[in-house]
Tab-separated table of C-alpha atoms in Angstrom:
chain	number	residue	atom	x	y	z
A	1	MET	CA	126.945	158.375	-47.400
A	2	SER	CA	130.393	156.818	-47.740
A	3	SER	CA	131.950	154.775	-44.955
A	4	ILE	CA	134.155	156.707	-42.528
A	5	ILE	CA	135.857	153.559	-41.250
A	6	PRO	CA	136.368	150.474	-43.467
A	7	ASP	CA	134.926	147.086	-42.610
A	8	ILE	CA	137.241	144.279	-41.541
A	9	ARG	CA	138.048	143.377	-45.161
A	10	GLY	CA	138.899	146.963	-46.040
A	11	LEU	CA	140.992	147.368	-42.913
A	12	THR	CA	142.866	144.135	-43.676
A	13	SER	CA	143.605	145.337	-47.215
A	14	TYR	CA	144.892	148.662	-45.897
A	15	ILE	CA	147.202	146.982	-43.369
A	16	ASP	CA	148.443	144.543	-46.000
A	17	GLY	CA	149.626	147.531	-48.058
A	18	ILE	CA	151.314	149.143	-45.054
A	19	LEU	CA	153.151	146.038	-43.845
A	20	THR	CA	154.234	145.002	-47.331
A	21	ALA	CA	155.950	148.378	-47.813
A	22	ASN	CA	157.416	148.787	-44.313
A	23	ASP	CA	161.135	147.976	-44.159
A	24	GLU	CA	160.990	146.631	-40.593
A	25	ALA	CA	157.776	144.653	-40.943
A	26	LYS	CA	157.730	143.340	-44.520
A	27	GLY	CA	160.062	140.395	-43.860
A	28	PRO	CA	158.177	139.025	-40.831
A	29	TYR	CA	154.882	139.774	-42.563
A	30	ALA	CA	155.859	137.720	-45.613
A	31	LYS	CA	156.687	134.807	-43.287
A	32	LEU	CA	153.336	135.165	-41.534
A	33	ARG	CA	151.412	135.166	-44.819
A	34	ALA	CA	153.346	132.097	-45.952
A	35	LEU	CA	152.346	130.282	-42.755
A	36	PHE	CA	148.662	131.057	-43.328
A	37	LYS	CA	148.963	129.741	-46.885
A	38	GLU	CA	150.674	126.624	-45.581
A	39	ASP	CA	147.739	126.175	-43.173
A	40	GLU	CA	145.300	126.626	-46.092
A	41	VAL	CA	143.956	129.956	-44.846
A	42	GLU	CA	143.966	132.011	-48.042
A	43	THR	CA	142.470	135.293	-46.830
A	44	PRO	CA	143.185	135.855	-43.121
A	45	ASN	CA	141.718	139.066	-41.738
A	46	VAL	CA	143.659	141.419	-39.490
A	47	GLU	CA	142.120	140.080	-36.284
A	48	LEU	CA	143.034	136.517	-37.205
A	49	MET	CA	146.585	137.737	-37.885
A	50	LEU	CA	146.790	139.391	-34.464
A	51	ASN	CA	145.516	136.259	-32.753
A	52	ARG	CA	148.115	134.127	-34.517
A	53	VAL	CA	150.956	136.569	-33.769
A	54	ARG	CA	150.033	136.678	-30.083
A	55	GLN	CA	149.612	132.923	-29.913
A	56	PHE	CA	153.137	132.498	-31.261
A	57	ARG	CA	154.549	135.200	-28.945
A	58	GLU	CA	153.377	133.256	-25.905
A	59	VAL	CA	155.528	130.254	-26.760
A	60	ALA	CA	158.290	131.759	-28.905
A	61	GLY	CA	161.119	131.783	-26.359
A	62	LYS	CA	164.607	132.138	-27.825
A	63	ALA	CA	164.033	129.578	-30.584
A	64	GLY	CA	160.997	131.301	-32.108
A	65	VAL	CA	157.996	129.607	-33.656
A	66	ARG	CA	157.703	128.264	-37.217
A	67	GLY	CA	160.509	130.469	-38.473
A	68	LEU	CA	159.382	133.657	-36.701
A	69	SER	CA	161.514	134.971	-33.833
A	70	ALA	CA	160.116	136.626	-30.708
A	71	ASP	CA	161.443	139.986	-31.957
A	72	GLU	CA	159.760	139.560	-35.346
A	73	LEU	CA	156.462	138.706	-33.677
A	74	SER	CA	156.727	141.812	-31.499
A	75	VAL	CA	157.404	143.905	-34.599
A	76	LEU	CA	154.297	142.499	-36.291
A	77	ASP	CA	152.098	143.119	-33.241
A	78	LYS	CA	153.343	146.701	-32.947
A	79	HIS	CA	152.964	147.595	-36.622
A	80	ILE	CA	149.531	145.958	-37.014
A	81	CYS	CA	148.173	147.863	-33.997
A	82	GLN	CA	149.748	151.146	-35.085
A	83	SER	CA	148.347	150.717	-38.592
A	84	ILE	CA	144.870	150.021	-37.222
A	85	ARG	CA	145.088	153.143	-35.069
A	86	SER	CA	146.261	155.258	-38.002
A	87	ARG	CA	143.440	154.091	-40.279
A	88	VAL	CA	140.537	154.308	-37.841
A	89	THR	CA	141.535	157.619	-36.257
A	90	ARG	CA	138.868	159.686	-37.967
A	91	SER	CA	136.429	162.404	-36.908
A	92	LEU	CA	132.731	162.493	-37.626
A	93	PRO	CA	131.464	164.774	-40.379
A	94	PRO	CA	129.023	167.486	-39.283
A	95	PRO	CA	125.568	166.297	-38.135
A	96	SER	CA	123.537	164.446	-38.966
A	97	THR	CA	125.384	161.192	-39.381
A	98	PRO	CA	123.884	157.868	-38.209
A	99	TYR	CA	126.114	158.161	-35.135
A	100	HIS	CA	124.566	161.527	-34.285
A	101	SER	CA	121.086	160.079	-34.785
A	102	LEU	CA	121.849	157.184	-32.446
A	103	ALA	CA	123.349	159.473	-29.803
A	104	GLU	CA	120.401	161.878	-30.016
A	105	TYR	CA	117.935	158.993	-29.680
A	106	ILE	CA	119.774	157.693	-26.598
A	107	GLY	CA	119.789	161.183	-25.119
A	108	ARG	CA	116.030	161.473	-25.508
A	109	HIS	CA	115.301	157.988	-24.181
A	110	ARG	CA	117.664	157.721	-21.240
A	111	SER	CA	117.074	154.824	-18.900
A	112	PRO	CA	119.150	152.701	-16.496
A	113	SER	CA	119.091	149.861	-19.024
A	114	THR	CA	120.770	151.659	-21.955
A	115	GLU	CA	123.993	149.797	-22.681
A	116	LEU	CA	126.053	150.008	-25.862
A	117	PHE	CA	128.382	147.180	-26.886
A	118	THR	CA	130.764	147.616	-29.809
A	119	THR	CA	133.612	145.660	-31.370
A	120	ASN	CA	134.821	148.803	-33.169
A	121	TYR	CA	138.140	150.376	-32.148
A	122	ASP	CA	137.301	153.901	-33.338
A	123	LEU	CA	135.958	156.839	-31.293
A	124	LEU	CA	133.039	157.841	-33.524
A	125	LEU	CA	130.347	156.766	-31.082
A	126	GLU	CA	132.050	158.595	-28.214
A	127	GLU	CA	132.290	161.726	-30.369
A	128	ALA	CA	128.581	161.599	-31.204
A	129	LEU	CA	127.542	161.044	-27.573
A	130	GLU	CA	129.642	163.998	-26.476
A	131	TYR	CA	128.290	166.206	-29.268
A	132	HIS	CA	124.761	165.629	-27.947
A	133	GLN	CA	125.983	165.892	-24.340
A	134	VAL	CA	124.866	162.387	-23.455
A	135	PRO	CA	126.767	161.286	-20.310
A	136	TYR	CA	128.251	157.807	-20.506
A	137	PHE	CA	130.552	155.512	-18.558
A	138	ASP	CA	133.081	153.281	-20.337
A	139	GLY	CA	134.926	151.675	-17.430
A	140	PHE	CA	137.611	154.358	-17.048
A	141	VAL	CA	137.893	156.980	-14.314
A	142	GLY	CA	139.963	160.146	-14.166
A	143	SER	CA	140.880	163.210	-16.202
A	144	SER	CA	144.586	163.547	-17.039
A	145	ARG	CA	145.147	159.846	-17.736
A	146	PRO	CA	141.901	157.938	-17.003
A	147	PHE	CA	142.531	154.466	-15.595
A	148	PHE	CA	140.481	151.306	-15.955
A	149	ASP	CA	138.461	150.724	-12.776
A	150	GLN	CA	137.002	147.234	-12.571
A	151	LYS	CA	135.420	147.863	-9.158
A	152	ALA	CA	133.442	150.857	-10.447
A	153	ILE	CA	132.017	148.619	-13.178
A	154	GLU	CA	131.155	145.770	-10.833
A	155	ASP	CA	129.596	148.074	-8.226
A	156	VAL	CA	127.647	149.941	-10.936
A	157	GLU	CA	128.380	153.231	-9.137
A	158	VAL	CA	127.147	155.255	-12.097
A	159	PRO	CA	124.172	157.668	-12.231
A	160	PRO	CA	121.144	155.798	-13.637
A	161	ARG	CA	120.631	158.277	-16.481
A	162	TRP	CA	124.128	157.659	-17.859
A	163	ALA	CA	124.524	155.325	-20.817
A	164	ARG	CA	127.083	152.530	-20.548
A	165	LEU	CA	129.586	152.009	-23.364
A	166	TRP	CA	131.509	148.731	-23.519
A	167	LYS	CA	134.230	148.237	-26.169
A	168	LEU	CA	134.541	144.480	-26.534
A	169	HIS	CA	137.645	144.606	-28.749
A	170	GLY	CA	139.402	147.524	-27.124
A	171	SER	CA	139.976	150.993	-28.503
A	172	ILE	CA	142.563	153.094	-30.280
A	173	ASN	CA	142.962	155.167	-27.110
A	174	TRP	CA	143.488	152.250	-24.717
A	175	ARG	CA	147.085	151.786	-23.606
A	176	PHE	CA	148.717	149.144	-21.437
A	177	ASN	CA	151.721	150.304	-19.426
A	178	ARG	CA	154.230	147.501	-18.975
A	179	ALA	CA	155.811	149.003	-15.833
A	180	SER	CA	152.624	149.670	-13.848
A	181	LYS	CA	150.637	146.769	-15.364
A	182	ALA	CA	147.697	149.165	-15.676
A	183	VAL	CA	145.377	150.097	-18.539
A	184	PHE	CA	144.653	153.739	-19.367
A	185	ARG	CA	142.402	155.599	-21.787
A	186	THR	CA	144.563	158.353	-23.228
A	187	GLU	CA	145.890	159.950	-26.403
A	188	ARG	CA	149.192	160.637	-24.647
A	189	GLU	CA	151.808	157.928	-25.066
A	190	ASP	CA	154.148	157.473	-22.109
A	191	SER	CA	157.294	155.374	-21.905
A	192	GLY	CA	156.397	151.691	-21.661
A	193	ASP	CA	152.948	152.137	-23.221
A	194	GLU	CA	151.571	149.869	-25.915
A	195	LEU	CA	148.275	150.014	-27.771
A	196	LEU	CA	145.592	147.676	-26.489
A	197	ILE	CA	143.607	146.684	-29.580
A	198	HIS	CA	141.765	143.398	-30.086
A	199	PRO	CA	141.728	140.871	-27.251
A	200	SER	CA	143.983	137.888	-27.013
A	201	HIS	CA	141.873	135.000	-25.759
A	202	LEU	CA	144.969	133.107	-24.776
A	203	LYS	CA	146.598	132.936	-21.341
A	204	TYR	CA	148.453	136.216	-22.001
A	205	ASP	CA	149.253	138.809	-19.338
A	206	GLU	CA	146.244	138.793	-16.977
A	207	SER	CA	146.306	142.539	-16.333
A	208	ARG	CA	146.370	143.159	-20.090
A	209	ARG	CA	143.403	140.851	-20.659
A	210	MET	CA	141.340	142.213	-17.780
A	211	PRO	CA	139.455	144.975	-19.655
A	212	TYR	CA	138.332	142.514	-22.325
A	213	LEU	CA	137.161	139.981	-19.744
A	214	VAL	CA	135.189	142.621	-17.851
A	215	MET	CA	133.587	143.951	-21.051
A	216	ALA	CA	132.484	140.424	-22.005
A	217	ASP	CA	131.074	139.962	-18.503
A	218	ARG	CA	129.003	143.135	-18.990
A	219	LEU	CA	127.413	141.594	-22.081
A	220	LYS	CA	126.554	138.476	-20.083
A	221	HIS	CA	125.195	140.546	-17.196
A	222	PHE	CA	123.008	142.566	-19.549
A	223	LEU	CA	121.421	139.455	-21.051
A	224	LYS	CA	121.023	137.570	-17.768
A	225	ARG	CA	118.811	140.024	-15.907
A	226	GLY	CA	116.674	137.415	-14.202
A	227	GLU	CA	113.213	137.159	-15.700
A	228	ARG	CA	113.062	140.776	-16.880
A	229	PRO	CA	112.506	141.146	-20.645
A	230	VAL	CA	115.774	142.168	-22.293
A	231	ALA	CA	116.305	143.152	-25.925
A	232	LEU	CA	119.697	143.335	-27.617
A	233	PHE	CA	119.913	144.904	-31.085
A	234	ILE	CA	123.014	144.064	-33.133
A	235	MET	CA	124.284	145.978	-36.172
A	236	GLY	CA	127.382	145.439	-38.292
A	237	TYR	CA	128.518	142.271	-36.515
A	238	SER	CA	128.940	139.213	-38.719
A	239	PHE	CA	129.350	136.729	-35.833
A	240	GLY	CA	133.037	136.232	-36.538
A	241	ASP	CA	134.200	136.224	-32.900
A	242	GLU	CA	133.637	132.785	-31.398
A	243	HIS	CA	134.041	134.028	-27.828
A	244	ILE	CA	131.377	136.705	-28.211
A	245	ASN	CA	129.110	134.181	-29.937
A	246	GLU	CA	129.580	131.702	-27.106
A	247	ALA	CA	128.750	134.310	-24.448
A	248	LEU	CA	125.752	135.549	-26.422
A	249	ILE	CA	124.216	132.114	-26.983
A	250	ASP	CA	124.884	130.927	-23.447
A	251	CYS	CA	123.013	133.946	-22.074
A	252	LEU	CA	120.116	133.652	-24.511
A	253	ARG	CA	119.648	130.024	-23.529
A	254	SER	CA	119.739	130.794	-19.817
A	255	ASN	CA	117.255	133.678	-20.057
A	256	PRO	CA	114.185	132.789	-22.174
A	257	SER	CA	112.840	136.338	-21.747
A	258	ALA	CA	115.870	137.802	-23.565
A	259	ALA	CA	115.669	138.466	-27.298
A	260	CYS	CA	118.413	139.350	-29.748
A	261	PHE	CA	117.832	140.947	-33.154
A	262	ALA	CA	120.824	140.922	-35.504
A	263	MET	CA	120.315	143.338	-38.405
A	264	GLN	CA	122.696	142.568	-41.273
A	265	TYR	CA	123.763	144.683	-44.225
A	266	GLY	CA	124.143	142.016	-46.902
A	267	ALA	CA	122.290	138.973	-48.192
A	268	LEU	CA	121.329	136.309	-45.660
A	269	ALA	CA	123.573	133.682	-47.252
A	270	SER	CA	126.601	135.850	-46.380
A	271	TYR	CA	126.186	135.038	-42.686
A	272	PRO	CA	126.308	131.222	-42.330
A	273	THR	CA	127.410	131.297	-38.681
A	274	ALA	CA	124.572	133.647	-37.743
A	275	ILE	CA	122.065	131.460	-39.614
A	276	LYS	CA	123.185	128.326	-37.768
A	277	LEU	CA	122.997	130.037	-34.376
A	278	ALA	CA	119.529	131.442	-35.130
A	279	MET	CA	118.264	128.064	-36.313
A	280	ASP	CA	119.391	126.579	-32.985
A	281	ASN	CA	118.089	129.396	-30.769
A	282	SER	CA	114.569	130.762	-31.111
A	283	ASN	CA	115.307	134.034	-29.294
A	284	LEU	CA	117.990	135.026	-31.811
A	285	SER	CA	116.611	136.583	-35.005
A	286	VAL	CA	118.862	137.324	-37.977
A	287	MET	CA	117.408	139.962	-40.295
A	288	ALA	CA	119.376	140.385	-43.534
A	289	LYS	CA	118.650	142.340	-46.700
A	290	ASP	CA	116.852	139.601	-48.655
A	291	GLY	CA	115.572	137.340	-45.891
A	292	ALA	CA	115.597	136.405	-42.246
A	293	VAL	CA	115.688	133.637	-39.673
A	294	ILE	CA	112.971	134.316	-37.091
A	295	ARG	CA	111.962	131.757	-34.468
A	296	ARG	CA	114.088	129.149	-36.255
A	297	GLN	CA	112.288	129.667	-39.570
A	298	GLU	CA	114.264	130.869	-42.597
A	299	ALA	CA	112.371	132.736	-45.325
A	300	PRO	CA	112.697	135.622	-47.775
A	301	TRP	CA	111.014	138.974	-47.143
A	302	LEU	CA	107.621	139.441	-48.812
A	303	MET	CA	105.291	142.425	-48.738
A	304	THR	CA	101.775	143.129	-49.988
A	305	PRO	CA	102.278	146.575	-51.570
A	306	THR	CA	98.688	147.809	-51.325
A	307	ARG	CA	98.548	146.998	-47.621
A	308	ASP	CA	102.092	147.292	-46.246
A	309	ALA	CA	104.210	149.513	-48.507
A	310	SER	CA	103.252	152.897	-47.079
A	311	ALA	CA	103.496	151.905	-43.419
A	312	LEU	CA	106.835	150.115	-43.850
A	313	SER	CA	108.518	152.300	-46.468
A	314	ASP	CA	111.226	153.427	-44.018
A	315	VAL	CA	112.171	149.819	-43.300
A	316	PHE	CA	111.625	147.921	-46.577
A	317	THR	CA	112.024	148.580	-50.298
A	318	VAL	CA	109.564	146.647	-52.484
A	319	HIS	CA	110.903	145.028	-55.656
A	320	PRO	CA	109.440	146.289	-58.959
A	321	LEU	CA	106.351	144.525	-60.291
A	322	THR	CA	107.214	141.913	-62.911
A	323	ALA	CA	105.285	141.754	-66.162
A	324	GLY	CA	101.952	139.963	-65.846
A	325	ALA	CA	102.140	139.626	-62.056
A	326	ASP	CA	99.160	140.276	-59.796
A	327	THR	CA	99.489	143.822	-58.409
A	328	ASP	CA	97.957	142.743	-55.083
A	329	ALA	CA	100.084	139.621	-54.617
A	330	PRO	CA	102.953	139.616	-52.069
A	331	ARG	CA	106.226	140.769	-53.663
A	332	PRO	CA	109.865	140.310	-52.630
A	333	CYS	CA	111.344	143.238	-50.739
A	334	ASP	CA	114.635	144.303	-49.150
A	335	PHE	CA	115.132	144.952	-45.446
A	336	GLU	CA	117.069	148.229	-45.319
A	337	ILE	CA	117.780	148.759	-41.616
A	338	GLY	CA	120.930	146.641	-41.693
A	339	ASN	CA	122.397	149.660	-43.481
A	340	PHE	CA	123.576	151.921	-40.634
A	341	ALA	CA	122.701	155.060	-42.603
A	342	ARG	CA	119.104	153.872	-43.050
A	343	PHE	CA	118.984	152.879	-39.389
A	344	GLY	CA	120.046	156.402	-38.451
A	345	ASN	CA	117.298	157.834	-40.661
A	346	LEU	CA	114.730	155.646	-38.897
A	347	LEU	CA	115.884	156.790	-35.451
A	348	ARG	CA	115.675	160.407	-36.583
A	349	LEU	CA	112.113	159.874	-37.826
A	350	ILE	CA	111.137	158.236	-34.522
A	351	ALA	CA	112.666	161.121	-32.558
A	352	ASN	CA	110.915	163.736	-34.720
A	353	ALA	CA	107.583	161.935	-34.434
A	354	ALA	CA	107.914	161.800	-30.648
A	355	THR	CA	108.619	165.554	-30.566
A	356	GLU	CA	105.584	166.369	-32.737
A	357	THR	CA	103.216	164.415	-30.467
A	358	ARG	CA	104.224	166.324	-27.341
């Protein structure tokens, strides 16, 4: 199955092509790229660009910052956000995609503790939940132009069987209205609206930052549930957001009964930040394709084919037997669940097995 939405590298490449060709944005964008090169950052991703643009906007004044005027910085912010929205505005293919499998699983295993945290801006998860008629609350209330309601989140005035969906980096349908200083979830653009994608962790306009702060607080609240066992499963996150990492580790350290399992798509060596955090925190496990860090121990995956292969075939792929090797000896294998498509297959198998046993 091909990717519907590109990863951060693919999205950055797409936006690079858009900004380079755009008459209004290409000049300021060339200046921005030159500044990154001057600072010895050769391949900045789109989120790093947004952070830098917003950092400069805060102090630009009339003189500008490092050769970029306030107007040029506003142009860059606008075009980057619009380009992100254009690229990630996609619909799900017909079922069953991994998103459908996840939504169906949640629908069959509803509980007051089901909370979904995502750094994605797209609406694919919402679409899948609605397809399977799984009720969820995302912090917004209303119908015509739903507004962000912090009190509803803090009071947890939501039916227990509803899932909670928290978008840590905003969404392509979040808009901040400059006149009312309010945040709405809507496809309709009104005068004074601007897209609210990717948080600025700087001082920034407090009302504009509020949704991001509340979403981060929800992550902390989820992990700090007293002495109750809590499990957080992470997929597709490479630990590139220092603020999320800080909140995650702080909560894991304060709640020994919490456990976090980060399932990664690529080789373990591709995630140095995750490795370091897992080596320092025993309740964070990083499970990559070729190896893992579990309880502060780093090791490759090994499997005894005659004993484990059949039972774990949906999770691992055993490497071929090398010439002259002992057929019963442990062999290297690949952990496949970091691939979202394989994860969806596993959830579908679990759901089908549960149905057959009823």
